[in-house]
Amino acid sequence: MREIEYREAIREAIIEEMNRDSKIFLIGEDIGKYGGAFRAYKGLLDMYGPERVINTPISEATIVGAGIGAAVTGYRPVSELMFIDFTTLAMDQIVNQAAKIRYMTGDNLRCPLVIRTQGGAGRGVAAQHSQSLEAWFYHVPGLKVVMPSTPYDVKGLLKTSIRDDNVVIFIEHKMIYLNKGVVPEEEYTIPFGVADIKREGSDVTIFTYSNMVFKSLEAAKELESEGISCEIIDPRTLVPLDEEALLNSVKKTNHLVIVTEACERGSVASDISAKVTSKAFDLLDAPVKIVAGLNTPIPYNSTLEQASIPHKADIVKAVKEVLGK
Amino acid sequence: MAVLTKELKKDLLKTIIKIRRFEEKTIQLYQIAKIWGYLHPYIGEEAIAAGACAAISKSDYIISTHRGHGHSIAKGADLNRMMAELLGKATGYCKGRGGSMHIADTELGMLGANGIVGGGIPISVGAGFSCKMEGKGRVAVCFFSDGATNNGVFHEALNMAAIFSLPVIYLCENNMYAISMCSDDAIACRDVAKRSAAYDIPGVIVDGTDPEAVYNIVSKAVQRARSGKGPSLIEAKTYRFGGHHPNDPAEYRDKSEAEYYKKEKDPVVNYKAKLLEEKVISPEEIDGYEKEIIQMVEQSVKFAEESPEPSLEQFLEEVRSI
Ligand SMILES: Cc1ncc(C[n+]2csc(CCOP(=O)(O)OP(=O)(O)O)c2C)c(N)n1
């Protein structure tokens, strides 16, 4: 099977969708000739012209607002915010406008808008370019939150996001754009709210998403050599969340470790831990363990930067603790 | 009104050379991965920081950007501590926590470089209030580039600074590009200075490759600010000689355009020539400056390399206590 890079999978999804539906357009900073900060839009300006690949000034609030305005008038925009850290500049448009517009207008205004962005640490770009802010969007009613880890997932989910009639916050991770993975030539989409079992196992469930899927897979490999079998559940979409897949896995393993790069306080991880604990307390043989980023702005120094996010060793340790080993 | 003495001219030249040689070194270190993350060199734009910081005093404030090394150097930053920060060391201005985009120092009145484009502009309003309330005639110079003026915060801040007559000098370094986007395509009225009309404040354009022109115009704005008449907007036209960062081949702009600026508008080359022609300085003195500065830069690298890493234990301790 064909393997392609994560960013190529994004590009393919965009091309397939733009060819299918002329109402789709792209808007954001440096997405023209430059092809986007991570080059996911390389060549798209030449293919679709400046009316469908709209290169904007540094105006985040209006990149999102323009997306909303076009969406409620019949188009299907994909607004790009170069870093999730810059969603802060567009928060009124995202939280007060986009998230609520369909509900509060009694379904009068539909807003099929995708907001593509990326986050995460690991590149030495310090406190204002390395955050994991998915919890903010997860918290706000009216937003769907998608965080694909693999090229296969990013392609299928981006297509679904573009076709969805609601606002989707589509969060990539800056460390995985060059990761390669199997992506079929033939067309496919991936439905929202369907988790993917990235590895089957029987002793412990590791619930994780985005770049932490890969660190968890490394940990699972190491643990396997010690006779511990991990099941890795990647929800792929945080909203809607596939609770059933998670609970089914916990039913089998009776142990749960949640791994996230974001800091724990007020996180998606702690919310999921609370859900499982209240809905399936009887299934758990031990308290849920969360492996999370440290509660700190991300430092520049690379030793400190690395220390502020989870690694294989942290996951291995947590799994052993949860199993009492 | 400040006058351009011989000594001041020599200082301007020294600052410009210092920024250039420092930036050249940071690019070398970036290419061998001793500096990582994002690095935005100020090469080509040195005359602005040099001219502007010469027009204010040590106790005045500056607010900087992601392309901020020149601002810090011109305000008198210690190259050792700057380089140490770029290498992520404990002896750096931010103890290795910030890197290139976050250098700041209270003592220097340097209120911070910024990873968020335009992020410092509203902060300048607060610095302006502080200067005004304190009543000692202190001012703030807020640096930003063309791209930042298209973000909402620019308009909010300039309007507020204007209605409250705050002593802030808004200094736009228009280097013609915001990453790949040409300012002529991004700014409806093309000249940032024209936007001053909306806030009813002075708006002037100056050749940002000429340190004396920048010095003169900023001095005027500083005088206005100190006398309580409020903010000014200055647009210094300049050019970013390299890509947005060292790995950016800048394919979005015409090679001949970059060649033109490098050949005709290099502030280091031109200002050296001017001072030689005016007989303000001798070739030997210039050589002396170059040698002295290169040595300072080398020393800063040595200092940075020999400096300790920040302590991991201490970091973890601090995090636990938050
Ligand atoms: C709010 C925000 N949006 C986007 C970026 C990404 N970015 C970093 S530098 C830059 C271009 C800035 O252009 P300009 O203000 O003209 O400064 P220059 O780089 O030309 O010095 C962009 C878009 C950012 N850091 N912050």
XYZ file of C-alpha atoms and ligand atoms in Angstrom:
673
model
C 0.000 0.000 0.000
C 1.026 3.548 -0.731
C 2.590 5.583 2.073
C 2.471 9.364 2.124
C 3.344 12.159 4.530
C 0.773 13.631 6.891
C 0.979 17.002 5.144
C 0.493 15.345 1.751
C -2.596 13.625 3.105
C -3.961 17.042 4.108
C -3.230 18.370 0.657
C -4.921 15.418 -1.009
C -8.028 15.819 1.124
C -8.220 19.502 0.218
C -7.742 18.836 -3.478
C -10.344 16.065 -3.604
C -12.872 18.188 -1.772
C -12.181 21.351 -3.750
C -12.579 19.418 -6.974
C -15.852 17.974 -5.753
C -17.424 21.180 -4.475
C -16.748 24.613 -5.930
C -18.113 26.260 -2.787
C -15.034 25.275 -0.826
C -12.273 27.839 -0.473
C -9.182 28.328 1.688
C -8.303 31.447 3.629
C -5.306 32.202 5.834
C -1.822 33.645 6.192
C 0.977 32.668 3.830
C -1.135 30.017 2.120
C -0.575 31.435 -1.377
C 2.718 30.967 -3.131
C 4.350 30.057 0.176
C 2.012 27.090 0.516
C 1.341 27.443 4.242
C 3.788 27.460 7.133
C 4.074 23.651 6.941
C 3.689 23.507 3.150
C 0.450 21.536 3.276
C -1.027 23.820 0.580
C 1.914 23.652 -1.793
C 0.847 24.393 -5.353
C -2.802 24.998 -4.488
C -2.696 28.662 -5.496
C -1.646 27.640 -9.007
C -4.376 25.011 -9.130
C -7.292 27.050 -7.821
C -6.317 30.691 -8.175
C -6.494 33.550 -5.694
C -10.288 33.447 -5.417
C -10.244 30.042 -3.808
C -6.865 30.276 -2.103
C -7.125 33.570 -0.288
C -3.856 34.793 1.152
C -4.557 37.272 3.926
C -2.772 39.848 6.037
C -2.045 38.970 9.682
C -5.650 39.340 10.820
C -6.666 36.217 12.712
C -10.035 37.450 13.977
C -11.096 38.289 10.455
C -9.712 35.089 8.968
C -12.208 33.266 11.166
C -14.935 35.908 10.880
C -14.681 35.910 7.099
C -15.045 32.157 7.259
C -18.219 32.518 9.300
C -19.684 35.147 7.001
C -18.992 33.095 3.896
C -20.272 29.933 5.548
C -23.624 31.409 6.525
C -24.042 32.667 2.965
C -23.550 29.358 1.252
C -19.818 28.709 1.005
C -17.658 26.139 2.742
C -14.499 27.867 3.897
C -11.432 26.377 5.486
C -9.898 29.091 7.652
C -6.302 28.510 8.657
C -4.687 29.817 11.839
C -0.986 29.127 11.567
C -0.517 28.187 15.222
C -3.138 27.245 17.797
C -1.481 29.904 19.944
C -2.934 32.480 17.532
C -6.512 31.280 18.004
C -6.354 33.612 20.999
C -6.613 36.547 18.613
C -9.746 35.083 17.061
C -11.513 33.917 20.205
C -14.567 36.157 19.920
C -15.183 34.929 16.407
C -14.665 31.304 17.375
C -16.385 31.178 20.756
C -19.062 33.879 20.700
C -19.849 33.845 17.013
C -19.043 30.588 15.231
C -19.827 28.180 18.052
C -23.227 29.703 18.757
C -24.489 31.085 15.516
C -26.490 28.083 14.408
C -28.060 27.395 17.785
C -28.901 30.916 18.814
C -30.442 31.797 15.472
C -32.792 28.841 15.748
C -31.013 27.022 12.936
C -31.416 30.012 10.625
C -27.723 30.413 10.041
C -25.734 27.301 9.280
C -22.008 27.586 9.542
C -20.073 24.859 7.700
C -16.667 26.166 8.702
C -13.414 24.327 9.288
C -10.731 26.084 11.313
C -7.432 24.325 10.622
C -4.567 24.898 13.024
C -1.660 23.113 14.684
C -0.171 22.976 18.137
C 2.233 21.156 20.385
C 5.794 21.370 21.634
C 9.059 19.869 20.465
C 10.555 22.382 18.110
C 12.163 24.858 20.470
C 9.721 27.565 19.516
C 8.969 28.418 23.134
C 5.957 29.519 25.131
C 3.890 31.313 22.485
C 4.239 28.731 19.707
C 4.056 25.374 21.467
C 0.802 25.166 23.364
C -1.794 22.412 23.490
C -5.054 24.328 23.809
C -7.619 21.755 22.694
C -9.359 21.834 26.095
C -10.577 25.378 25.428
C -12.477 24.294 22.340
C -13.564 20.996 23.870
C -15.141 23.053 26.638
C -17.234 25.308 24.422
C -20.612 23.929 23.344
C -21.095 24.223 19.604
C -17.645 23.252 18.401
C -16.459 19.915 17.085
C -12.837 19.138 17.845
C -10.775 16.866 15.621
C -7.173 15.833 16.379
C -5.916 13.245 13.903
C -2.640 11.445 14.504
C -1.931 9.544 11.283
C -1.896 10.423 7.578
C -4.843 8.061 7.071
C -6.870 9.736 9.796
C -6.017 13.283 8.816
C -7.156 12.740 5.267
C -10.410 11.005 6.059
C -11.308 13.367 8.863
C -10.464 16.542 6.998
C -12.834 15.465 4.243
C -15.543 14.771 6.789
C -14.888 18.104 8.492
C -15.287 19.996 5.239
C -18.564 18.197 4.518
C -19.935 18.772 8.006
C -22.516 21.527 8.404
C -21.047 22.725 11.689
C -17.953 24.426 12.992
C -14.972 22.118 13.265
C -11.730 22.964 15.034
C -9.191 20.810 13.236
C -5.986 20.542 15.253
C -2.793 19.077 13.824
C 0.542 18.640 15.601
C 3.692 20.358 14.379
C 5.887 17.305 14.987
C 4.001 14.923 12.684
C 3.720 16.695 9.316
C 6.512 14.597 7.853
C 5.352 11.292 9.351
C 4.524 8.753 6.675
C 1.649 6.343 6.777
C -0.566 4.184 4.613
C -3.192 6.137 2.714
C -5.242 4.323 0.070
C -5.506 5.786 -3.423
C -9.253 5.326 -3.488
C -11.529 7.812 -1.815
C -12.681 7.384 1.771
C -13.956 9.447 4.659
C -13.880 8.765 8.394
C -16.988 9.486 10.460
C -16.768 11.690 13.547
C -17.061 10.049 16.933
C -15.476 6.758 15.941
C -12.301 5.910 17.815
C -9.574 3.837 16.247
C -7.829 1.055 18.102
C -4.212 1.816 17.264
C -3.081 -1.362 19.011
C -5.016 -4.196 20.547
C -4.194 -5.439 23.986
C -5.643 -6.919 27.133
C -3.954 -5.613 30.307
C -4.394 -1.875 30.169
C -6.147 0.715 28.029
C -4.126 3.735 26.946
C -6.428 6.477 25.762
C -4.496 9.065 23.774
C -4.585 11.303 20.727
C -2.451 13.358 18.352
C 1.330 13.056 18.723
C 1.046 11.167 22.013
C -0.325 8.180 20.089
C 3.187 7.565 18.809
C 4.844 7.873 22.195
C 2.223 5.506 23.578
C 2.909 3.025 20.798
C 6.608 3.103 21.682
C 5.748 2.536 25.321
C 3.433 -0.337 24.441
C 6.208 -1.983 22.478
C 8.578 -1.779 25.389
C 5.936 -3.042 27.793
C 5.159 -5.945 25.515
C 8.689 -7.219 25.986
C 7.950 -7.245 29.704
C 4.766 -9.213 29.157
C 2.342 -6.292 29.517
C -0.265 -5.961 26.819
C -1.535 -2.432 26.088
C -4.576 -1.454 24.074
C -4.260 1.997 22.531
C -7.466 3.862 21.794
C -7.205 6.998 19.663
C -10.538 8.864 19.730
C -9.464 10.940 16.686
C -12.313 13.349 17.416
C -12.586 14.749 20.961
C -15.995 16.225 20.179
C -17.917 14.079 19.490
C -16.203 11.524 21.666
C -16.467 7.785 21.192
C -17.180 6.897 24.810
C -18.428 3.484 23.849
C -15.105 2.397 22.387
C -13.320 3.624 25.485
C -15.679 1.890 27.893
C -15.577 -1.319 25.877
C -11.826 -1.345 26.098
C -11.840 -0.629 29.824
C -14.376 -3.422 30.255
C -11.760 -5.732 28.798
C -8.620 -4.388 30.520
C -10.018 -2.916 33.765
C -7.162 -0.385 33.770
C -6.946 3.048 32.184
C -4.081 5.415 31.480
C -4.827 8.667 29.651
C -1.937 10.334 27.854
C -1.988 13.927 26.703
C 0.596 16.573 25.888
C -1.572 19.333 27.376
C -1.128 20.199 31.024
C -3.520 18.331 33.282
C -5.396 21.146 35.000
C -8.734 21.605 33.256
C -7.739 19.172 30.535
C -9.607 16.856 28.208
C -7.778 14.046 29.983
C -9.138 14.917 33.400
C -12.631 15.237 31.957
C -12.391 11.798 30.401
C -11.008 10.390 33.615
C -14.013 11.826 35.454
C -16.398 10.351 32.872
C -14.970 6.869 33.128
C -14.751 7.025 36.891
C -18.370 8.049 37.247
C -19.814 5.851 34.526
C -17.731 2.740 34.920
C -16.227 2.795 38.383
C -16.960 -0.877 38.793
C -14.916 -1.736 35.737
C -11.734 -0.238 37.162
C -9.306 -2.311 39.174
C -7.204 0.753 39.965
C -7.591 4.528 39.836
C -7.262 6.085 36.383
C -3.819 7.530 35.749
C -3.178 10.638 33.687
C 0.146 11.261 31.988
C 0.152 14.924 30.989
C 2.367 17.853 30.171
C 3.673 19.847 33.092
C 1.815 22.860 34.337
C 4.208 25.374 32.778
C 4.579 27.647 29.790
C 6.784 25.678 27.367
C 10.441 26.660 27.887
C 12.895 27.292 25.035
C 15.805 25.315 26.446
C 15.397 21.900 24.909
C 16.093 19.881 28.036
C 13.395 21.825 29.853
C 11.092 21.724 26.850
C 11.377 17.958 26.638
C 10.902 17.666 30.380
C 7.622 19.525 30.139
C 5.906 16.983 27.874
C 5.343 13.238 28.337
C 7.713 10.630 26.948
C 7.769 6.901 26.523
C 9.323 6.410 29.952
C 6.549 8.366 31.659
C 3.917 6.237 29.962
C 5.718 2.995 30.808
C 5.933 4.077 34.421
C 2.258 5.026 34.591
C 1.141 1.747 33.069
C 3.183 -0.194 35.595
C 1.821 1.876 38.441
C -1.744 1.340 37.343
C -1.105 -2.397 37.147
C 0.630 -2.376 40.524
C 3.899 -3.652 39.017
C 16.524 69.271 20.088
C 19.308 66.771 20.075
C 22.147 67.385 17.652
C 24.112 64.878 15.730
C 27.565 65.314 17.141
C 30.565 63.516 15.750
C 30.524 61.235 18.746
C 26.898 60.375 18.227
C 27.513 59.567 14.582
C 30.299 57.228 15.559
C 28.063 55.593 18.118
C 25.385 55.065 15.506
C 27.891 53.374 13.245
C 29.158 51.213 16.068
C 25.655 50.075 16.933
C 24.841 49.237 13.353
C 27.992 47.183 12.947
C 27.395 45.485 16.273
C 23.912 44.387 15.279
C 25.120 43.162 11.884
C 27.987 41.079 13.222
C 25.855 39.663 16.020
C 23.145 38.636 13.585
C 25.634 37.075 11.177
C 26.923 34.990 14.039
C 23.464 33.902 15.138
C 22.726 32.681 11.616
C 25.938 30.634 11.631
C 25.006 29.150 14.977
C 21.495 28.421 13.754
C 22.871 26.548 10.790
C 24.837 24.252 13.058
C 21.840 23.894 15.387
C 23.421 25.556 18.402
C 20.526 27.977 18.191
C 17.193 26.359 17.401
C 13.514 27.194 17.344
C 12.797 30.384 15.448
C 15.394 32.988 14.571
C 14.452 36.171 12.734
C 17.528 38.142 11.704
C 17.451 41.923 11.622
C 20.025 42.232 8.851
C 19.246 45.212 6.618
C 17.152 46.955 9.265
C 19.916 47.924 11.723
C 19.714 51.661 11.141
C 16.237 51.877 12.643
C 17.029 50.422 16.039
C 20.307 52.340 16.144
C 18.737 55.690 15.249
C 15.694 55.266 17.458
C 17.474 54.088 20.584
C 20.039 56.887 20.236
C 17.142 59.327 20.401
C 15.888 58.108 23.779
C 17.593 57.659 27.107
C 18.382 54.642 29.165
C 15.352 55.138 31.385
C 12.932 55.133 28.446
C 11.132 51.989 27.401
C 11.172 49.987 24.225
C 8.715 47.328 23.133
C 10.086 44.856 20.630
C 9.093 42.118 18.196
C 10.001 38.614 17.041
C 12.789 40.284 15.013
C 14.118 41.947 18.108
C 17.868 41.389 18.545
C 18.692 44.774 17.021
C 16.365 46.589 19.377
C 17.967 44.991 22.420
C 21.486 45.668 21.212
C 20.717 49.278 20.399
C 19.169 49.748 23.841
C 22.450 48.585 25.316
C 21.931 44.891 25.948
C 24.859 42.758 26.953
C 25.840 40.514 24.052
C 26.951 37.790 26.418
C 23.559 37.483 28.029
C 21.823 37.725 24.669
C 23.901 34.983 23.126
C 23.496 32.873 26.233
C 19.732 33.186 25.868
C 19.908 32.117 22.242
C 21.828 29.049 23.340
C 19.224 28.373 26.009
C 21.614 28.876 28.908
C 20.914 29.768 32.529
C 22.942 32.977 32.185
C 20.731 34.292 29.377
C 18.385 37.231 29.723
C 15.440 34.872 30.244
C 17.378 32.088 31.998
C 17.081 30.013 28.831
C 13.316 29.907 29.015
C 12.520 32.320 26.220
C 15.067 32.156 23.412
C 15.277 34.615 20.547
C 11.646 35.714 20.567
C 11.348 36.673 24.230
C 14.415 38.656 25.268
C 13.522 41.280 27.873
C 15.244 43.227 30.623
C 13.705 45.598 33.134
C 16.932 47.450 33.757
C 17.323 48.237 30.082
C 13.690 49.283 29.822
C 13.365 46.516 27.251
C 9.804 45.290 27.766
C 10.146 42.244 25.630
C 10.507 40.767 22.211
C 7.322 38.921 21.261
C 6.354 35.753 19.485
C 2.940 37.136 18.697
C 2.912 39.578 15.822
C 1.459 42.818 17.198
C 1.446 41.384 20.714
C 3.542 44.223 22.075
C 1.494 47.067 20.619
C -1.278 47.095 23.254
C 1.387 46.651 25.937
C 2.920 49.921 24.780
C -0.312 51.654 25.792
C 0.161 50.466 29.351
C 3.800 51.532 29.331
C 2.541 54.888 28.041
C 0.032 55.204 30.886
C 2.774 54.326 33.329
C 5.101 57.001 31.899
C 2.324 59.556 31.980
C 1.197 58.776 35.514
C 4.732 58.818 36.781
C 5.147 62.296 35.310
C 8.900 62.230 34.843
C 8.911 62.671 31.092
C 9.696 59.085 30.319
C 8.583 57.772 26.889
C 8.157 54.416 25.195
C 9.186 53.454 21.681
C 7.064 50.661 20.284
C 8.670 48.750 17.423
C 6.596 46.625 15.060
C 6.652 45.774 11.412
C 4.244 46.229 8.507
C 2.482 42.911 9.033
C 1.514 43.767 12.596
C -0.416 46.824 11.489
C -3.077 44.614 9.937
C -4.079 43.110 13.213
C -6.887 44.683 15.182
C -4.736 45.408 18.206
C -2.737 47.963 16.242
C -5.819 50.081 15.687
C -7.132 49.730 19.212
C -3.775 50.685 20.673
C -3.042 53.694 18.491
C -6.508 55.043 18.992
C -6.251 54.690 22.740
C -2.759 56.149 22.876
C -4.064 59.108 20.871
C -7.168 59.867 22.944
C -5.161 59.722 26.160
C -2.177 61.607 24.682
C 0.231 58.906 25.759
C 3.975 59.410 25.324
C 4.527 56.558 22.901
C 6.413 56.583 19.619
C 5.007 54.004 17.237
C 7.837 52.958 14.986
C 6.882 50.743 12.084
C 9.777 48.976 10.421
C 8.270 48.396 7.023
C 10.564 45.778 5.525
C 8.052 45.115 2.726
C 7.170 41.558 3.699
C 5.288 39.704 6.381
C 6.708 36.237 5.833
C 5.631 35.863 2.190
C 3.067 38.613 1.933
C 4.164 41.862 0.371
C 3.005 44.893 2.353
C 1.678 46.523 -0.816
C -0.768 43.625 -1.152
C -1.616 43.580 2.542
C -2.094 47.235 3.438
C -4.955 48.974 1.682
C -3.402 52.459 1.898
C 0.082 51.035 1.271
C 1.902 53.502 3.513
C 1.462 52.633 7.175
C 2.107 56.297 8.024
C -1.158 57.247 6.333
C -3.036 55.321 8.985
C -2.107 58.072 11.450
C -4.917 60.149 9.951
C -7.415 57.815 11.593
C -5.999 58.631 15.027
C -5.305 62.283 14.334
C -1.626 61.949 15.212
C 1.467 62.846 13.169
C 2.415 60.195 10.628
C 5.714 60.407 8.796
C 7.788 58.298 6.480
C 11.536 58.053 6.844
C 14.328 56.165 5.096
C 14.885 53.327 7.539
C 18.292 52.543 6.111
C 19.613 55.961 7.146
C 20.343 56.059 10.888
C 20.606 59.831 11.023
C 17.245 60.334 9.373
C 15.697 57.890 11.849
C 17.451 59.593 14.734
C 16.181 63.013 13.712
C 12.610 61.996 13.179
C 12.401 59.927 16.356
C 13.963 62.787 18.336
C 11.174 65.034 17.178
C 8.516 62.534 18.155
C 10.185 62.014 21.522
C 10.166 65.740 22.157
C 6.484 65.851 21.329
C 5.786 62.907 23.609
C 7.791 64.309 26.502
C 5.977 67.604 26.285
C 2.643 65.861 26.725
C 1.404 66.172 23.149
C 0.914 62.457 22.690
C 1.942 59.689 20.311
C 3.352 59.742 16.788
C 3.496 57.153 14.061
C 6.736 56.821 12.134
C 7.105 54.488 9.193
C 10.705 53.593 8.494
C 11.019 52.063 5.041
C 13.517 49.251 5.056
C 14.197 45.790 3.672
C 14.752 42.384 5.188
C 17.942 41.233 3.424
C 17.428 37.539 4.130
C 14.405 35.284 4.256
C 11.887 35.455 7.061
C 14.181 33.077 8.945
C 17.504 31.493 7.985
C 15.862 28.511 6.266
C 13.483 30.579 4.168
C 14.730 30.901 0.586
C 12.295 33.809 0.072
C 11.023 32.487 -3.238
C 8.021 34.781 -3.037
C 10.050 37.872 -3.888
C 12.066 38.965 -6.844
C 15.762 38.154 -6.601
C 16.601 41.438 -8.310
C 14.657 43.329 -5.676
C 16.731 41.816 -2.869
C 19.885 42.414 -4.873
C 18.981 46.061 -5.296
C 18.547 46.650 -1.588
C 21.657 44.733 -0.654
C 23.687 46.709 -3.173
C 22.202 50.172 -2.775
C 20.652 50.273 0.664
C 22.959 48.430 3.003
C 23.041 50.556 6.169
C 26.444 49.251 7.221
C 28.114 49.958 3.888
C 26.374 53.253 3.301
C 26.886 54.706 6.716
C 30.538 53.788 6.773
C 30.933 55.530 3.411
C 29.054 58.587 4.591
C 31.118 59.058 7.722
C 34.321 58.520 5.793
C 33.283 61.086 3.267
C 32.389 63.553 5.987
C 35.746 62.778 7.571
C 33.992 62.019 10.823
C 35.924 58.813 11.009
C 39.046 57.264 9.476
C 39.313 53.864 7.814
C 41.582 52.788 10.647
C 38.977 53.684 13.227
C 36.384 51.668 11.352
C 38.736 48.705 11.260
C 39.181 49.153 14.970
C 35.423 49.047 15.513
C 35.092 45.952 13.394
C 37.831 44.161 15.275
C 36.489 45.173 18.643
C 32.953 44.114 17.750
C 33.945 40.817 16.213
C 35.831 40.086 19.374
C 32.814 40.983 21.494
C 30.645 38.673 19.431
C 33.174 35.851 19.665
C 33.399 36.446 23.386
C 29.608 36.232 23.673
C 29.650 32.834 21.996
C 32.385 31.661 24.310
C 30.483 32.987 27.306
C 27.305 31.287 26.141
C 28.994 27.986 25.409
C 30.736 27.913 28.753
C 27.600 28.878 30.631
C 25.602 26.240 32.494
C 22.329 24.824 31.281
C 19.340 25.777 33.406
C 18.860 23.286 36.197
C 16.324 20.598 35.432
C 15.775 19.879 39.110
C 15.066 23.514 39.824
C 12.673 23.673 36.878
C 10.742 20.667 38.132
C 10.707 22.118 41.618
C 9.287 25.395 40.322
C 6.646 23.648 38.258
C 5.475 21.662 41.247
C 5.024 24.843 43.240
C 2.772 26.556 40.682
C -0.634 36.887 15.688
C 0.363 36.171 14.873
N 0.024 35.751 13.649
C 0.916 35.110 12.871
C 2.180 34.867 13.321
C 3.186 34.112 12.462
N 4.186 35.080 11.983
C 5.364 35.226 12.607
S 6.255 36.477 11.965
C 5.070 36.806 10.820
C 5.253 37.925 9.858
C 5.336 39.218 10.551
O 5.423 40.240 9.637
P 5.832 41.681 10.086
O 4.996 42.146 11.220
O 5.844 42.526 8.864
O 7.303 41.499 10.675
P 8.624 40.991 9.910
O 8.683 39.522 10.080
O 8.522 41.439 8.517
O 9.732 41.664 10.657
C 3.990 35.944 10.948
C 2.807 35.945 10.100
C 2.487 35.290 14.628
N 3.692 35.037 15.170
N 1.585 35.946 15.374
